[in-house]
Coordinates of C-alpha atoms (C1' of nucleotides) in Angstrom, one line a residue:
Chain A
X1316 CA 21.4 19.8 -1.0
X1317 CA 24.2 17.8 1.3
X1318 CA 24.3 20.6 3.8
X1319 CA 20.4 20.6 3.9
X1320 CA 20.4 17.0 5.0
X1321 CA 23.2 18.0 7.7
X1322 CA 20.9 20.4 9.0
X1323 CA 18.1 17.9 9.7
X1324 CA 20.3 15.4 11.3
X1325 CA 21.8 18.0 13.7
X1326 CA 18.4 19.0 15.1
X1327 CA 17.7 15.4 15.8
X1328 CA 21.0 14.0 17.0
X1329 CA 23.3 16.5 18.0
X1330 CA 24.3 18.3 21.4
X1331 CA 22.3 16.6 23.8
X1332 CA 23.6 18.0 26.9
X1333 CA 21.8 17.2 29.8
X1334 CA 20.7 13.6 30.7
X1335 CA 17.1 14.5 30.1
X1336 CA 17.7 15.3 26.6
X1337 CA 19.9 12.6 25.9
X1338 CA 17.3 10.1 27.3
X1339 CA 14.7 12.1 25.3
X1340 CA 16.5 11.5 22.0
X1341 CA 17.2 8.0 22.7
X1342 CA 13.6 7.3 23.5
X1343 CA 12.4 9.1 20.4
X1344 CA 14.8 7.1 18.3
X1345 CA 13.7 3.7 20.1
X1346 CA 10.0 4.5 19.5
X1347 CA 10.7 5.2 16.0
X1348 CA 12.5 2.1 15.4
X1349 CA 9.9 0.1 17.2
X1350 CA 7.2 1.6 14.8
X1351 CA 9.3 0.7 12.1
X1352 CA 9.2 -3.1 12.9
X1353 CA 5.7 -2.7 13.4
X1354 CA 5.0 -1.4 9.9
X1355 CA 5.9 -4.7 8.6
X1356 CA 3.5 -6.6 10.8
X1357 CA 0.5 -4.7 10.2
X1358 CA 1.1 -2.2 7.4
X1359 CA 1.2 1.8 7.7
X1360 CA -2.5 2.1 8.1
X1361 CA -3.0 0.1 11.3
X1362 CA 0.1 1.0 12.9
X1363 CA -1.0 1.0 16.5
X1364 CA 0.7 3.6 19.2
X1365 CA -0.5 1.3 21.9
X1366 CA 1.3 -1.4 20.3
X1367 CA 4.6 0.5 20.1
X1368 CA 4.3 1.5 23.8
X1369 CA 3.3 -1.9 24.9
X1370 CA 6.5 -3.4 23.3
X1371 CA 8.6 -0.7 24.7
X1372 CA 7.3 -1.3 28.3
X1373 CA 5.5 2.2 28.7
X1374 CA 2.3 3.4 29.1
X1375 CA 0.4 4.3 25.9
X1376 CA 0.0 8.0 27.1
X1377 CA 3.6 8.4 27.6
X1378 CA 4.4 8.0 23.8
X1379 CA 2.4 11.6 23.4
X1380 CA 5.5 13.3 25.2
X1381 CA 7.4 12.5 21.9
X1382 CA 5.0 12.4 19.2
X1383 CA 1.7 14.6 19.6
X1384 CA -0.4 12.0 17.5
X1385 CA -0.2 8.7 15.6
X1386 CA -0.3 10.7 12.2
X1387 CA 2.8 12.6 13.4
X1388 CA 4.6 9.5 14.3
X1389 CA 3.7 8.3 10.7
X1390 CA 5.3 11.5 9.4
X1391 CA 8.2 11.1 11.2
X1392 CA 8.6 7.4 9.8
X1393 CA 8.2 9.0 6.0
X1394 CA 10.5 11.7 6.5
X1395 CA 13.2 9.2 7.9
X1396 CA 12.4 6.9 5.2
X1397 CA 13.1 9.3 2.6
X1398 CA 16.0 10.8 4.2
X1399 CA 17.3 7.1 4.6
X1400 CA 17.3 6.6 1.1
X1401 CA 18.8 9.6 0.1
X1402 CA 21.5 9.5 1.9
X1403 CA 22.1 6.1 0.8
X1404 CA 22.0 7.1 -2.7
X1405 CA 24.3 10.2 -2.2
X1406 CA 26.7 8.0 -0.6
X1407 CA 26.9 5.2 -3.4
X1408 CA 27.1 8.1 -5.7
X1409 CA 29.9 9.7 -4.0
X1410 CA 32.0 6.6 -4.0
X1411 CA 32.6 6.6 -7.7
X1412 CA 34.8 8.5 -9.8
X1413 CA 33.2 11.8 -10.8
X1414 CA 33.8 11.2 -14.6
X1415 CA 32.6 7.7 -14.4
X1416 CA 28.7 8.2 -15.2
X1417 CA 28.2 4.8 -15.9
X1418 CA 29.6 3.6 -12.8
X1419 CA 27.9 6.2 -10.8
X1420 CA 24.7 5.1 -12.1
X1421 CA 25.1 1.4 -11.8
X1422 CA 26.4 2.1 -8.2
X1423 CA 23.3 4.3 -7.2
X1424 CA 21.0 1.9 -8.8
X1425 CA 22.3 -1.3 -6.9
X1426 CA 22.4 0.6 -3.7
X1427 CA 18.7 1.8 -4.0
X1428 CA 17.5 -1.7 -4.6
X1429 CA 19.6 -2.9 -1.6
X1430 CA 18.1 -0.4 0.6
X1431 CA 14.6 -1.4 -0.6
X1432 CA 15.3 -4.9 0.2
X1433 CA 16.9 -3.9 3.6
X1434 CA 14.1 -1.8 4.3
X1435 CA 11.0 -3.3 2.6
X1436 CA 8.3 -1.7 5.1
X1437 CA 9.8 1.8 4.7
X1438 CA 10.0 1.1 0.9
X1439 CA 6.4 0.4 0.8
X1440 CA 5.4 3.4 3.1
X1441 CA 7.0 5.8 0.5
X1442 CA 6.5 3.8 -2.6
X1443 CA 3.4 1.8 -2.1
X1444 CA 0.0 2.9 -2.0
X1445 CA -0.7 6.0 -0.2
X1446 CA -1.9 5.5 3.4
X1447 CA -5.6 6.6 3.2
X1448 CA -6.6 9.7 5.0
X1449 CA -3.3 10.5 5.8
X1450 CA -2.1 13.9 4.1
X1451 CA 1.6 14.4 3.8
X1452 CA 2.7 17.7 5.4
X1453 CA 4.9 19.9 3.6
X1454 CA 8.1 19.1 5.2
X1455 CA 8.0 15.7 3.7
X1456 CA 8.8 16.7 0.3
X1457 CA 12.1 18.1 0.7
X1458 CA 13.8 15.0 1.9
X1459 CA 11.8 13.1 -0.8
X1460 CA 13.9 14.9 -3.9
X1461 CA 17.1 13.8 -2.3
X1462 CA 17.3 10.7 -4.3
X1463 CA 16.3 12.1 -7.5
X1464 CA 18.8 14.9 -7.2
X1465 CA 21.6 12.2 -7.2
X1466 CA 20.2 10.9 -10.3
X1467 CA 20.0 14.1 -12.2
X1468 CA 23.5 14.8 -11.2
X1469 CA 24.9 11.9 -12.9
X1470 CA 22.4 12.8 -16.2
X1471 CA 24.2 16.4 -16.0
X1472 CA 27.2 14.8 -16.9
X1473 CA 26.3 13.6 -20.3
X1474 CA 26.6 15.0 -23.4
X1475 CA 23.1 14.9 -24.0
X1476 CA 23.2 15.4 -27.8
X1477 CA 24.0 12.0 -27.7
X1478 CA 20.5 11.0 -26.9
X1479 CA 18.4 11.1 -29.9
X1480 CA 14.6 12.9 -29.9
X1481 CA 12.2 9.9 -29.7
X1482 CA 9.0 12.0 -29.3
X1483 CA 8.4 12.5 -32.9
X1484 CA 8.2 16.1 -32.5
X1485 CA 5.0 16.5 -31.0
X1486 CA 5.5 17.2 -27.3
X1487 CA 2.8 19.3 -25.9
X1488 CA 3.7 22.8 -24.7
X1489 CA 2.5 21.9 -21.0
X1490 CA 4.9 18.8 -21.0
X1491 CA 7.8 20.8 -22.4
X1492 CA 7.4 23.2 -19.5
X1493 CA 7.5 20.4 -17.0
X1494 CA 10.5 19.2 -18.5
X1495 CA 12.2 22.5 -18.3
X1496 CA 11.4 22.9 -15.0
X1497 CA 13.0 19.6 -13.9
X1498 CA 16.1 20.4 -15.7
X1499 CA 16.2 23.6 -13.7
X1500 CA 16.1 21.7 -10.4
X1501 CA 19.6 20.6 -11.3
X1502 CA 20.7 23.8 -12.3
X1503 CA 22.1 22.2 -15.6
X1504 CA 21.6 22.0 -19.4
X1505 CA 19.7 18.8 -20.2
X1506 CA 17.9 18.4 -23.2
X1507 CA 14.0 17.5 -23.1
X1508 CA 14.4 14.3 -24.9
X1509 CA 17.4 13.6 -22.4
X1510 CA 15.0 14.2 -19.6
X1511 CA 12.3 12.1 -21.1
X1512 CA 14.8 9.1 -21.3
X1513 CA 15.9 10.1 -17.8
X1514 CA 12.3 9.9 -16.2
X1515 CA 11.7 6.4 -18.3
X1516 CA 14.8 5.2 -16.8
X1517 CA 13.7 6.1 -13.0
X1518 CA 10.4 4.8 -13.3
X1519 CA 11.5 1.5 -14.6
X1520 CA 13.9 1.4 -12.1
X1521 CA 11.3 1.9 -9.2
X1522 CA 8.9 -0.3 -11.3
X1523 CA 11.4 -3.3 -11.1
X1524 CA 12.1 -2.7 -7.4
X1525 CA 8.2 -2.4 -6.7
X1526 CA 7.5 -5.4 -8.8
X1527 CA 10.2 -7.7 -7.2
X1528 CA 9.3 -6.4 -3.4
X1529 CA 5.4 -6.7 -4.0
X1530 CA 5.7 -10.1 -5.5
X1531 CA 4.4 -9.6 -8.8
X1532 CA 7.4 -11.8 -10.2
X1533 CA 7.4 -14.4 -7.9
X1534 CA 6.9 -17.1 -10.2
X1535 CA 8.4 -15.3 -13.1
X1536 CA 12.1 -14.7 -12.1
X1537 CA 14.3 -16.0 -9.7
X1538 CA 17.5 -14.3 -10.1
X1539 CA 16.6 -11.0 -9.5
X1540 CA 19.9 -9.7 -8.8
X1541 CA 21.1 -10.2 -12.4
X1542 CA 18.2 -9.4 -14.0
X1543 CA 18.1 -6.2 -12.1
X1544 CA 21.9 -5.6 -12.8
X1545 CA 21.4 -6.2 -16.7
X1546 CA 18.4 -3.9 -16.9
X1547 CA 20.3 -1.1 -15.3
X1548 CA 22.9 -1.6 -17.7
X1549 CA 20.9 -1.5 -20.6
X1550 CA 19.5 1.7 -19.2
X1551 CA 23.1 3.0 -18.6
X1552 CA 23.6 2.4 -22.6
X1553 CA 20.3 4.1 -23.3
X1554 CA 21.1 7.2 -21.3
X1555 CA 24.3 7.5 -23.2
X1556 CA 26.4 6.9 -19.8
X1557 CA 28.7 4.5 -21.4
X1558 CA 29.1 2.7 -25.1
X1559 CA 28.8 -0.9 -24.1
X1560 CA 26.8 -2.7 -21.1
X1561 CA 29.2 -5.4 -21.3
X1562 CA 31.9 -3.9 -18.9
X1563 CA 29.0 -3.2 -16.2
X1564 CA 27.9 -6.8 -15.5
Chain B
X116 CA -7.1 -17.9 -21.8
X117 CA -10.4 -16.1 -22.8
X118 CA -12.2 -19.4 -22.1
X119 CA -11.1 -19.5 -18.8
X120 CA -12.4 -16.2 -18.1
X121 CA -15.7 -17.1 -19.4
X122 CA -16.0 -19.9 -17.1
X123 CA -15.3 -17.8 -14.1
X124 CA -17.9 -15.2 -14.9
X125 CA -20.5 -17.9 -15.4
X126 CA -20.1 -19.4 -12.3
X127 CA -20.8 -16.0 -11.0
X128 CA -23.5 -14.4 -13.0
X129 CA -25.2 -16.7 -15.3
X130 CA -28.4 -19.0 -14.9
X131 CA -29.8 -17.9 -11.3
X132 CA -33.0 -19.2 -12.0
X133 CA -34.9 -19.0 -8.5
X134 CA -35.7 -15.6 -7.3
X135 CA -33.4 -16.8 -4.2
X136 CA -30.4 -17.2 -6.5
X137 CA -31.2 -13.8 -8.5
X138 CA -31.2 -12.0 -5.0
X139 CA -28.0 -13.8 -3.8
X140 CA -26.1 -13.2 -7.0
X141 CA -27.2 -9.4 -6.9
X142 CA -26.5 -8.8 -3.0
X143 CA -23.0 -10.7 -3.7
X144 CA -22.2 -8.0 -6.3
X145 CA -23.6 -5.3 -4.1
X146 CA -21.5 -6.2 -1.1
X147 CA -18.4 -6.1 -3.4
X148 CA -19.5 -3.0 -4.9
X149 CA -19.7 -1.3 -1.6
X150 CA -16.4 -2.8 -0.3
X151 CA -14.6 -1.4 -3.5
X152 CA -15.9 2.0 -2.6
X153 CA -14.5 1.6 1.0
X154 CA -11.3 0.4 -0.2
X155 CA -10.7 4.1 -0.9
X156 CA -11.8 5.7 2.3
X157 CA -9.9 3.3 4.4
X158 CA -7.5 1.2 2.8
X159 CA -7.4 -2.6 2.2
X160 CA -5.8 -3.5 5.7
X161 CA -8.7 -1.6 7.6
X162 CA -11.6 -2.5 5.2
X163 CA -14.6 -3.2 7.5
X164 CA -17.2 -5.6 7.0
X165 CA -19.4 -4.0 9.7
X166 CA -19.1 -0.7 7.7
X167 CA -19.8 -2.5 4.4
X168 CA -23.0 -4.0 6.1
X169 CA -24.0 -0.8 7.7
X170 CA -24.1 1.1 4.5
X171 CA -26.2 -1.6 2.9
X172 CA -28.6 -1.4 5.8
X173 CA -28.2 -5.1 7.0
X174 CA -26.9 -6.5 10.1
X175 CA -23.3 -7.2 10.0
X176 CA -23.8 -11.1 11.0
X177 CA -25.7 -11.2 7.3
X178 CA -22.5 -10.8 5.1
X179 CA -21.2 -13.8 6.4
X180 CA -23.9 -15.5 4.5
X181 CA -22.0 -14.5 1.3
X182 CA -18.4 -14.2 2.4
X183 CA -16.9 -16.7 5.1
X184 CA -14.7 -14.1 6.4
X185 CA -13.2 -10.5 5.8
X186 CA -10.1 -12.0 4.3
X187 CA -12.1 -13.8 1.7
X188 CA -14.0 -10.7 0.7
X189 CA -10.7 -8.9 0.2
X190 CA -9.7 -12.2 -2.1
X191 CA -12.7 -11.7 -3.8
X192 CA -11.9 -8.1 -4.5
X193 CA -8.5 -8.8 -5.8
X194 CA -9.7 -11.5 -8.0
X195 CA -12.2 -9.1 -9.3
X196 CA -9.6 -6.3 -9.8
X197 CA -7.1 -8.5 -11.7
X198 CA -10.2 -10.0 -13.9
X199 CA -11.2 -6.6 -14.7
X200 CA -7.9 -5.1 -15.5
X201 CA -7.2 -8.2 -17.6
X202 CA -10.6 -8.1 -19.3
X203 CA -10.2 -4.2 -20.3
X204 CA -6.4 -4.9 -21.8
X205 CA -7.9 -7.9 -23.7
X206 CA -10.5 -5.7 -25.4
X207 CA -8.2 -2.8 -26.0
X208 CA -5.9 -5.3 -27.9
X209 CA -8.8 -7.1 -29.7
X210 CA -10.0 -3.5 -31.2
X211 CA -6.9 -3.2 -33.2
X212 CA -5.9 -5.0 -36.5
X213 CA -4.0 -7.9 -35.4
X214 CA -0.9 -7.2 -37.8
X215 CA -0.7 -3.4 -36.3
X216 CA 1.7 -4.4 -33.3
X217 CA 2.2 -0.8 -32.3
X218 CA -1.5 0.1 -32.5
X219 CA -2.0 -2.9 -30.4
X220 CA 0.7 -1.9 -27.9
X221 CA -0.6 1.9 -27.6
X222 CA -4.1 0.8 -27.2
X223 CA -3.4 -1.8 -24.4
X224 CA -1.1 0.7 -22.6
X225 CA -3.7 3.5 -23.0
X226 CA -6.4 1.4 -21.5
X227 CA -4.3 -0.1 -18.6
X228 CA -3.7 3.4 -17.5
X229 CA -7.3 4.5 -18.0
X230 CA -8.3 1.6 -16.1
X231 CA -5.9 2.4 -13.2
X232 CA -7.3 6.3 -13.2
X233 CA -10.8 4.8 -13.0
X234 CA -10.3 2.3 -10.5
X235 CA -7.5 3.7 -8.4
X236 CA -8.3 1.7 -5.2
X237 CA -8.5 -1.5 -7.1
X238 CA -4.8 -0.6 -8.9
X239 CA -3.7 0.1 -5.4
X240 CA -5.0 -3.1 -4.2
X241 CA -2.9 -5.4 -6.6
X242 CA -0.1 -3.2 -7.4
X243 CA 0.4 -1.0 -4.3
X244 CA 1.9 -2.5 -0.9
X245 CA 0.6 -5.7 -0.2
X246 CA -1.9 -6.2 2.5
X247 CA 0.2 -7.3 5.7
X248 CA -0.8 -10.5 7.0
X249 CA -3.1 -11.2 4.2
X250 CA -1.7 -14.3 2.1
X251 CA -3.4 -14.6 -1.4
X252 CA -4.8 -18.0 -2.2
X253 CA -3.8 -19.7 -5.3
X254 CA -7.1 -18.9 -7.3
X255 CA -5.7 -15.3 -7.6
X256 CA -2.8 -16.1 -9.6
X257 CA -4.4 -17.1 -12.7
X258 CA -6.4 -13.8 -13.4
X259 CA -3.2 -12.2 -12.5
X260 CA -1.4 -13.6 -15.5
X261 CA -4.2 -12.2 -18.0
X262 CA -2.9 -8.9 -18.5
X263 CA 0.5 -10.1 -19.2
X264 CA -0.5 -12.6 -21.4
X265 CA -2.1 -10.1 -23.7
X266 CA 1.1 -8.2 -23.7
X267 CA 3.2 -11.3 -24.8
X268 CA 0.6 -12.0 -27.4
X269 CA 1.9 -8.6 -29.1
X270 CA 5.4 -9.5 -28.6
X271 CA 5.2 -12.3 -30.2
X272 CA 4.3 -10.6 -33.7
X273 CA 7.6 -9.0 -33.8
X274 CA 10.4 -10.0 -35.8
X275 CA 12.8 -10.5 -32.7
X276 CA 16.1 -10.3 -34.6
X277 CA 15.5 -6.8 -34.7
X278 CA 16.0 -6.3 -30.9
X279 CA 19.8 -6.1 -30.2
X280 CA 21.4 -8.3 -27.3
X281 CA 22.4 -5.2 -24.9
X282 CA 23.3 -7.7 -22.0
X283 CA 27.0 -7.6 -23.0
X284 CA 26.5 -11.5 -23.3
X285 CA 27.0 -12.2 -19.4
X286 CA 23.3 -13.5 -18.6
X287 CA 23.2 -15.9 -15.7
X288 CA 22.1 -19.5 -16.5
X289 CA 19.4 -18.7 -13.9
X290 CA 17.9 -15.7 -15.6
X291 CA 18.2 -17.4 -18.9
X292 CA 16.0 -20.2 -17.5
X293 CA 13.6 -17.5 -16.0
X294 CA 13.1 -15.9 -19.4
X295 CA 13.0 -19.0 -21.6
X296 CA 10.0 -19.7 -18.9
X297 CA 8.3 -16.8 -19.7
X298 CA 8.4 -17.1 -23.4
X299 CA 7.2 -20.5 -23.1
X300 CA 3.8 -19.1 -21.6
X301 CA 3.1 -17.6 -24.7
X302 CA 3.9 -20.6 -26.6
X303 CA 6.0 -18.3 -29.2
X304 CA 9.5 -17.9 -30.2
X305 CA 10.7 -15.0 -28.5
X306 CA 14.5 -14.1 -28.2
X307 CA 15.9 -13.9 -24.7
X308 CA 17.1 -10.3 -25.5
X309 CA 13.6 -9.4 -26.6
X310 CA 11.8 -10.9 -23.4
X311 CA 14.4 -8.8 -21.6
X312 CA 13.4 -5.5 -23.4
X313 CA 9.8 -6.8 -22.8
X314 CA 10.1 -7.0 -19.0
X315 CA 11.8 -3.6 -18.9
X316 CA 9.0 -1.9 -20.9
X317 CA 6.2 -3.6 -18.8
X318 CA 7.7 -2.6 -15.6
X319 CA 8.2 0.8 -16.6
X320 CA 4.6 1.1 -17.8
X321 CA 3.6 0.3 -14.4
X322 CA 5.9 2.6 -12.6
X323 CA 4.8 5.3 -14.6
X324 CA 1.2 4.5 -13.6
X325 CA 2.2 3.7 -10.0
X326 CA 4.2 7.2 -9.7
X327 CA 1.3 9.0 -11.2
X328 CA -1.3 7.5 -9.0
X329 CA 0.7 7.4 -5.9
X330 CA 1.5 11.0 -6.2
X331 CA 5.3 10.8 -6.9
X332 CA 5.2 13.3 -9.7
X333 CA 2.5 15.6 -8.4
X334 CA 5.0 18.7 -8.4
X335 CA 6.7 17.1 -11.2
X336 CA 4.6 16.5 -14.2
X337 CA 1.6 18.3 -15.1
X338 CA 0.4 16.8 -18.4
X339 CA 0.4 12.9 -17.2
X340 CA -1.3 11.9 -20.4
X341 CA 1.0 13.5 -23.1
X342 CA 4.0 12.1 -20.9
X343 CA 2.7 8.6 -20.6
X344 CA 1.7 8.5 -24.4
X345 CA 5.2 9.8 -25.6
X346 CA 7.0 7.3 -23.2
X347 CA 4.8 4.4 -24.6
X348 CA 5.5 5.4 -28.0
X349 CA 9.1 5.3 -27.3
X350 CA 8.8 1.9 -25.9
X351 CA 6.9 0.7 -29.1
X352 CA 10.1 2.0 -31.0
X353 CA 12.3 0.0 -28.6
X354 CA 10.2 -3.1 -28.9
X355 CA 10.8 -2.8 -32.6
X356 CA 6.7 -2.5 -32.9
X357 CA 7.2 0.2 -35.2
X358 CA 10.1 2.3 -37.0
X359 CA 9.1 5.7 -35.9
X360 CA 7.2 6.9 -33.0
X361 CA 6.1 10.0 -34.5
X362 CA 2.8 8.5 -35.7
X363 CA 2.0 7.1 -32.6
X364 CA 1.4 10.5 -30.8
Chain C
dT368 C1' 27.3 23.5 48.3
dG369 C1' 22.2 23.8 49.6
dT370 C1' 17.5 24.9 49.3
dA371 C1' 13.1 26.1 46.7
dC372 C1' 10.8 25.9 42.5
dA373 C1' 10.0 25.0 37.9
dT374 C1' 10.1 21.8 34.6
dC375 C1' 9.0 17.5 32.2
dA376 C1' 8.7 12.2 31.9
dG377 C1' 5.9 8.7 32.5
dT378 C1' 1.6 6.6 35.2
dG379 C1' -2.7 4.5 35.3
dA380 C1' -7.4 5.0 35.0
dA381 C1' -11.1 6.3 31.9
dC382 C1' -13.9 7.9 27.7
dG383 C1' -16.3 6.3 23.7
dC384 C1' -15.4 3.8 19.9
dG385 C1' -15.4 0.2 16.1
dC386 C1' -13.9 -4.2 15.0
dG387 C1' -14.6 -9.6 13.6
dT388 C1' -17.1 -13.6 14.6
dT389 C1' -20.7 -16.5 16.8
dC390 C1' -25.2 -18.2 18.0
dA391 C1' -29.8 -18.9 18.7
dC392 C1' -33.8 -17.1 16.3
dT393 C1' -37.5 -15.8 12.9
dG394 C1' -39.8 -15.7 8.7
dA395 C1' -39.4 -16.2 3.9
dT396 C1' -38.6 -19.0 -0.3
dG397 C1' -38.4 -23.5 -2.5
dT398 C1' -39.5 -28.6 -3.2
dA399 C1' -41.7 -33.2 -2.7
dC400 C1' -45.6 -35.4 -2.8
Chain D
dT431 C1' -53.6 -27.0 -6.5
dG432 C1' -52.7 -27.7 -1.7
dT433 C1' -49.9 -29.0 2.3
dA434 C1' -45.7 -30.5 5.0
dC435 C1' -41.2 -30.0 5.5
dA436 C1' -36.3 -28.3 4.3
dT437 C1' -33.5 -24.9 3.1
dC438 C1' -31.9 -20.7 3.6
dA439 C1' -31.6 -15.1 4.2
dG440 C1' -31.5 -12.1 7.5
dT441 C1' -31.6 -10.4 12.8
dG442 C1' -30.0 -8.6 16.8
dA443 C1' -27.6 -9.5 21.1
dA444 C1' -23.4 -10.8 22.8
dC445 C1' -18.2 -12.1 23.2
dG446 C1' -13.7 -10.3 23.8
dC447 C1' -10.6 -7.0 21.8
dG448 C1' -7.8 -3.3 20.4
dC449 C1' -7.7 1.5 19.2
dG450 C1' -6.4 7.0 19.9
dT451 C1' -6.4 10.2 23.1
dT452 C1' -7.4 13.0 27.5
dC453 C1' -6.5 13.8 32.2
dA454 C1' -5.1 14.4 37.1
dC455 C1' -1.4 12.7 39.4
dT456 C1' 3.5 11.3 41.0
dG457 C1' 8.2 11.5 41.3
dA458 C1' 12.6 12.5 38.9
dT459 C1' 16.0 16.0 36.7
dG460 C1' 17.3 20.6 36.0
dT461 C1' 17.8 25.6 37.4
dA462 C1' 18.1 29.9 39.9
dC463 C1' 19.6 32.0 43.9

DNA sequence: TGTACATCAGTGAACGCGCGTTCACTGATGTAC
DNA sequence: TGTACATCAGTGAACGCGCGTTCACTGATGTAC
């Protein structure tokens, strides 16, 4: 997975030999950076090529030398966002001792929220409402999985026997197959009940971040950070990453 | 809370004596209905008054007899969406025996997801990325709480002693005050650990629905309904609404 | 090292389009006597 | 019941605006000999 991302970055940033190539790489980046800023002021669906060009002091038609259409620019932003979040999660995970599962979990959770707060518009771009009429091309799905692979890696270290089966034994065959398929992604042996808990935790994490960023808790919670940390610590216990949440807060 | 919503509906639908008043009420509703449909095709930020008018076969300027501006129309849609979801949750809750806490929980969870699937654009409107540049007026916040009040009502029935404190004892004073404030909303005695679990469950529920609707699990889960039901059953156990998830699935 | 040609970035005008909002107006509906 | 006036819904033209995209062009950068 890591090697995969390196390849992507290679194509974008490395080996700009001639001045022309260097200039092109730089302007491509500048256009994306400006467009990212505009996302916040206008929202994804009304991102304007002309406005971006105007801010960069160039003719609107010049942007077409870099992106063949507005939708392609949007796609580039989405891919970048997934990649940026994925890289942040990978780094946070790698900073902890491999055996310290709860430490890795807390570190990744913390970093994901930080990333969202630092890049609210990009977070909204990938986790908010889909841009209507826009259909993500297949090349977006690969960087999208980076973050969840990190998460699966942490789960894989758990003695999954310790997670009880709370399904009541009535899992549908279809859902069972789904769970097995996710497990196979990580190439590890995770039990189905464990996978259900993992999915639940994952969705709760993004639910919490979305609620915070989209303002659904504005009049409810004031100390978002402490709340988030405690909830993540509870999740660590539930996922059997540790015995006690006390030392995580 | 219920009486409040009745008042709102009274103002909108009741007592249209003259033909003029009846026509006005009907057209107001028609405009909103058409606008709702357009939400899906274009997204909230590019909802077009002119397009709505065109579809209704009237001059674009005529819409201004009903809504003073595009933003006011958007506000009306948001208020309607919150109210509609809140009403659905209240009805689902009321259909179950008061003492059957896990039944009420499962019923409300099921109905909330159904509502989201039936009204994906309205769901995205209130739980997706905020419409940029649009600032919700204060009158939107009241209907927004309807759904959570239903949820608090269920929590209030639990012997909260049964929910263990997983915070490790290090709650910040600020967060503690936040939790107490939420508890006070429902005018019931819910312990802080219980409230934390309640928030977690609530956000997981909306995280699951958002992931499903926004397509983040498209290649991951195929049997959304079973997955959702099982996760909600697990949550019921965790919230001490029941002892076993088995009879809920 | 110098010249001739090819490649490419960027320009500016133009296309057709849709938008929100305003305004003076017409004609229908409601009300007071 | 009938008339005179007030209220209001809806019209259509106009305002100024921004949008995505195309196209023929100029001039700079790169390359082959």
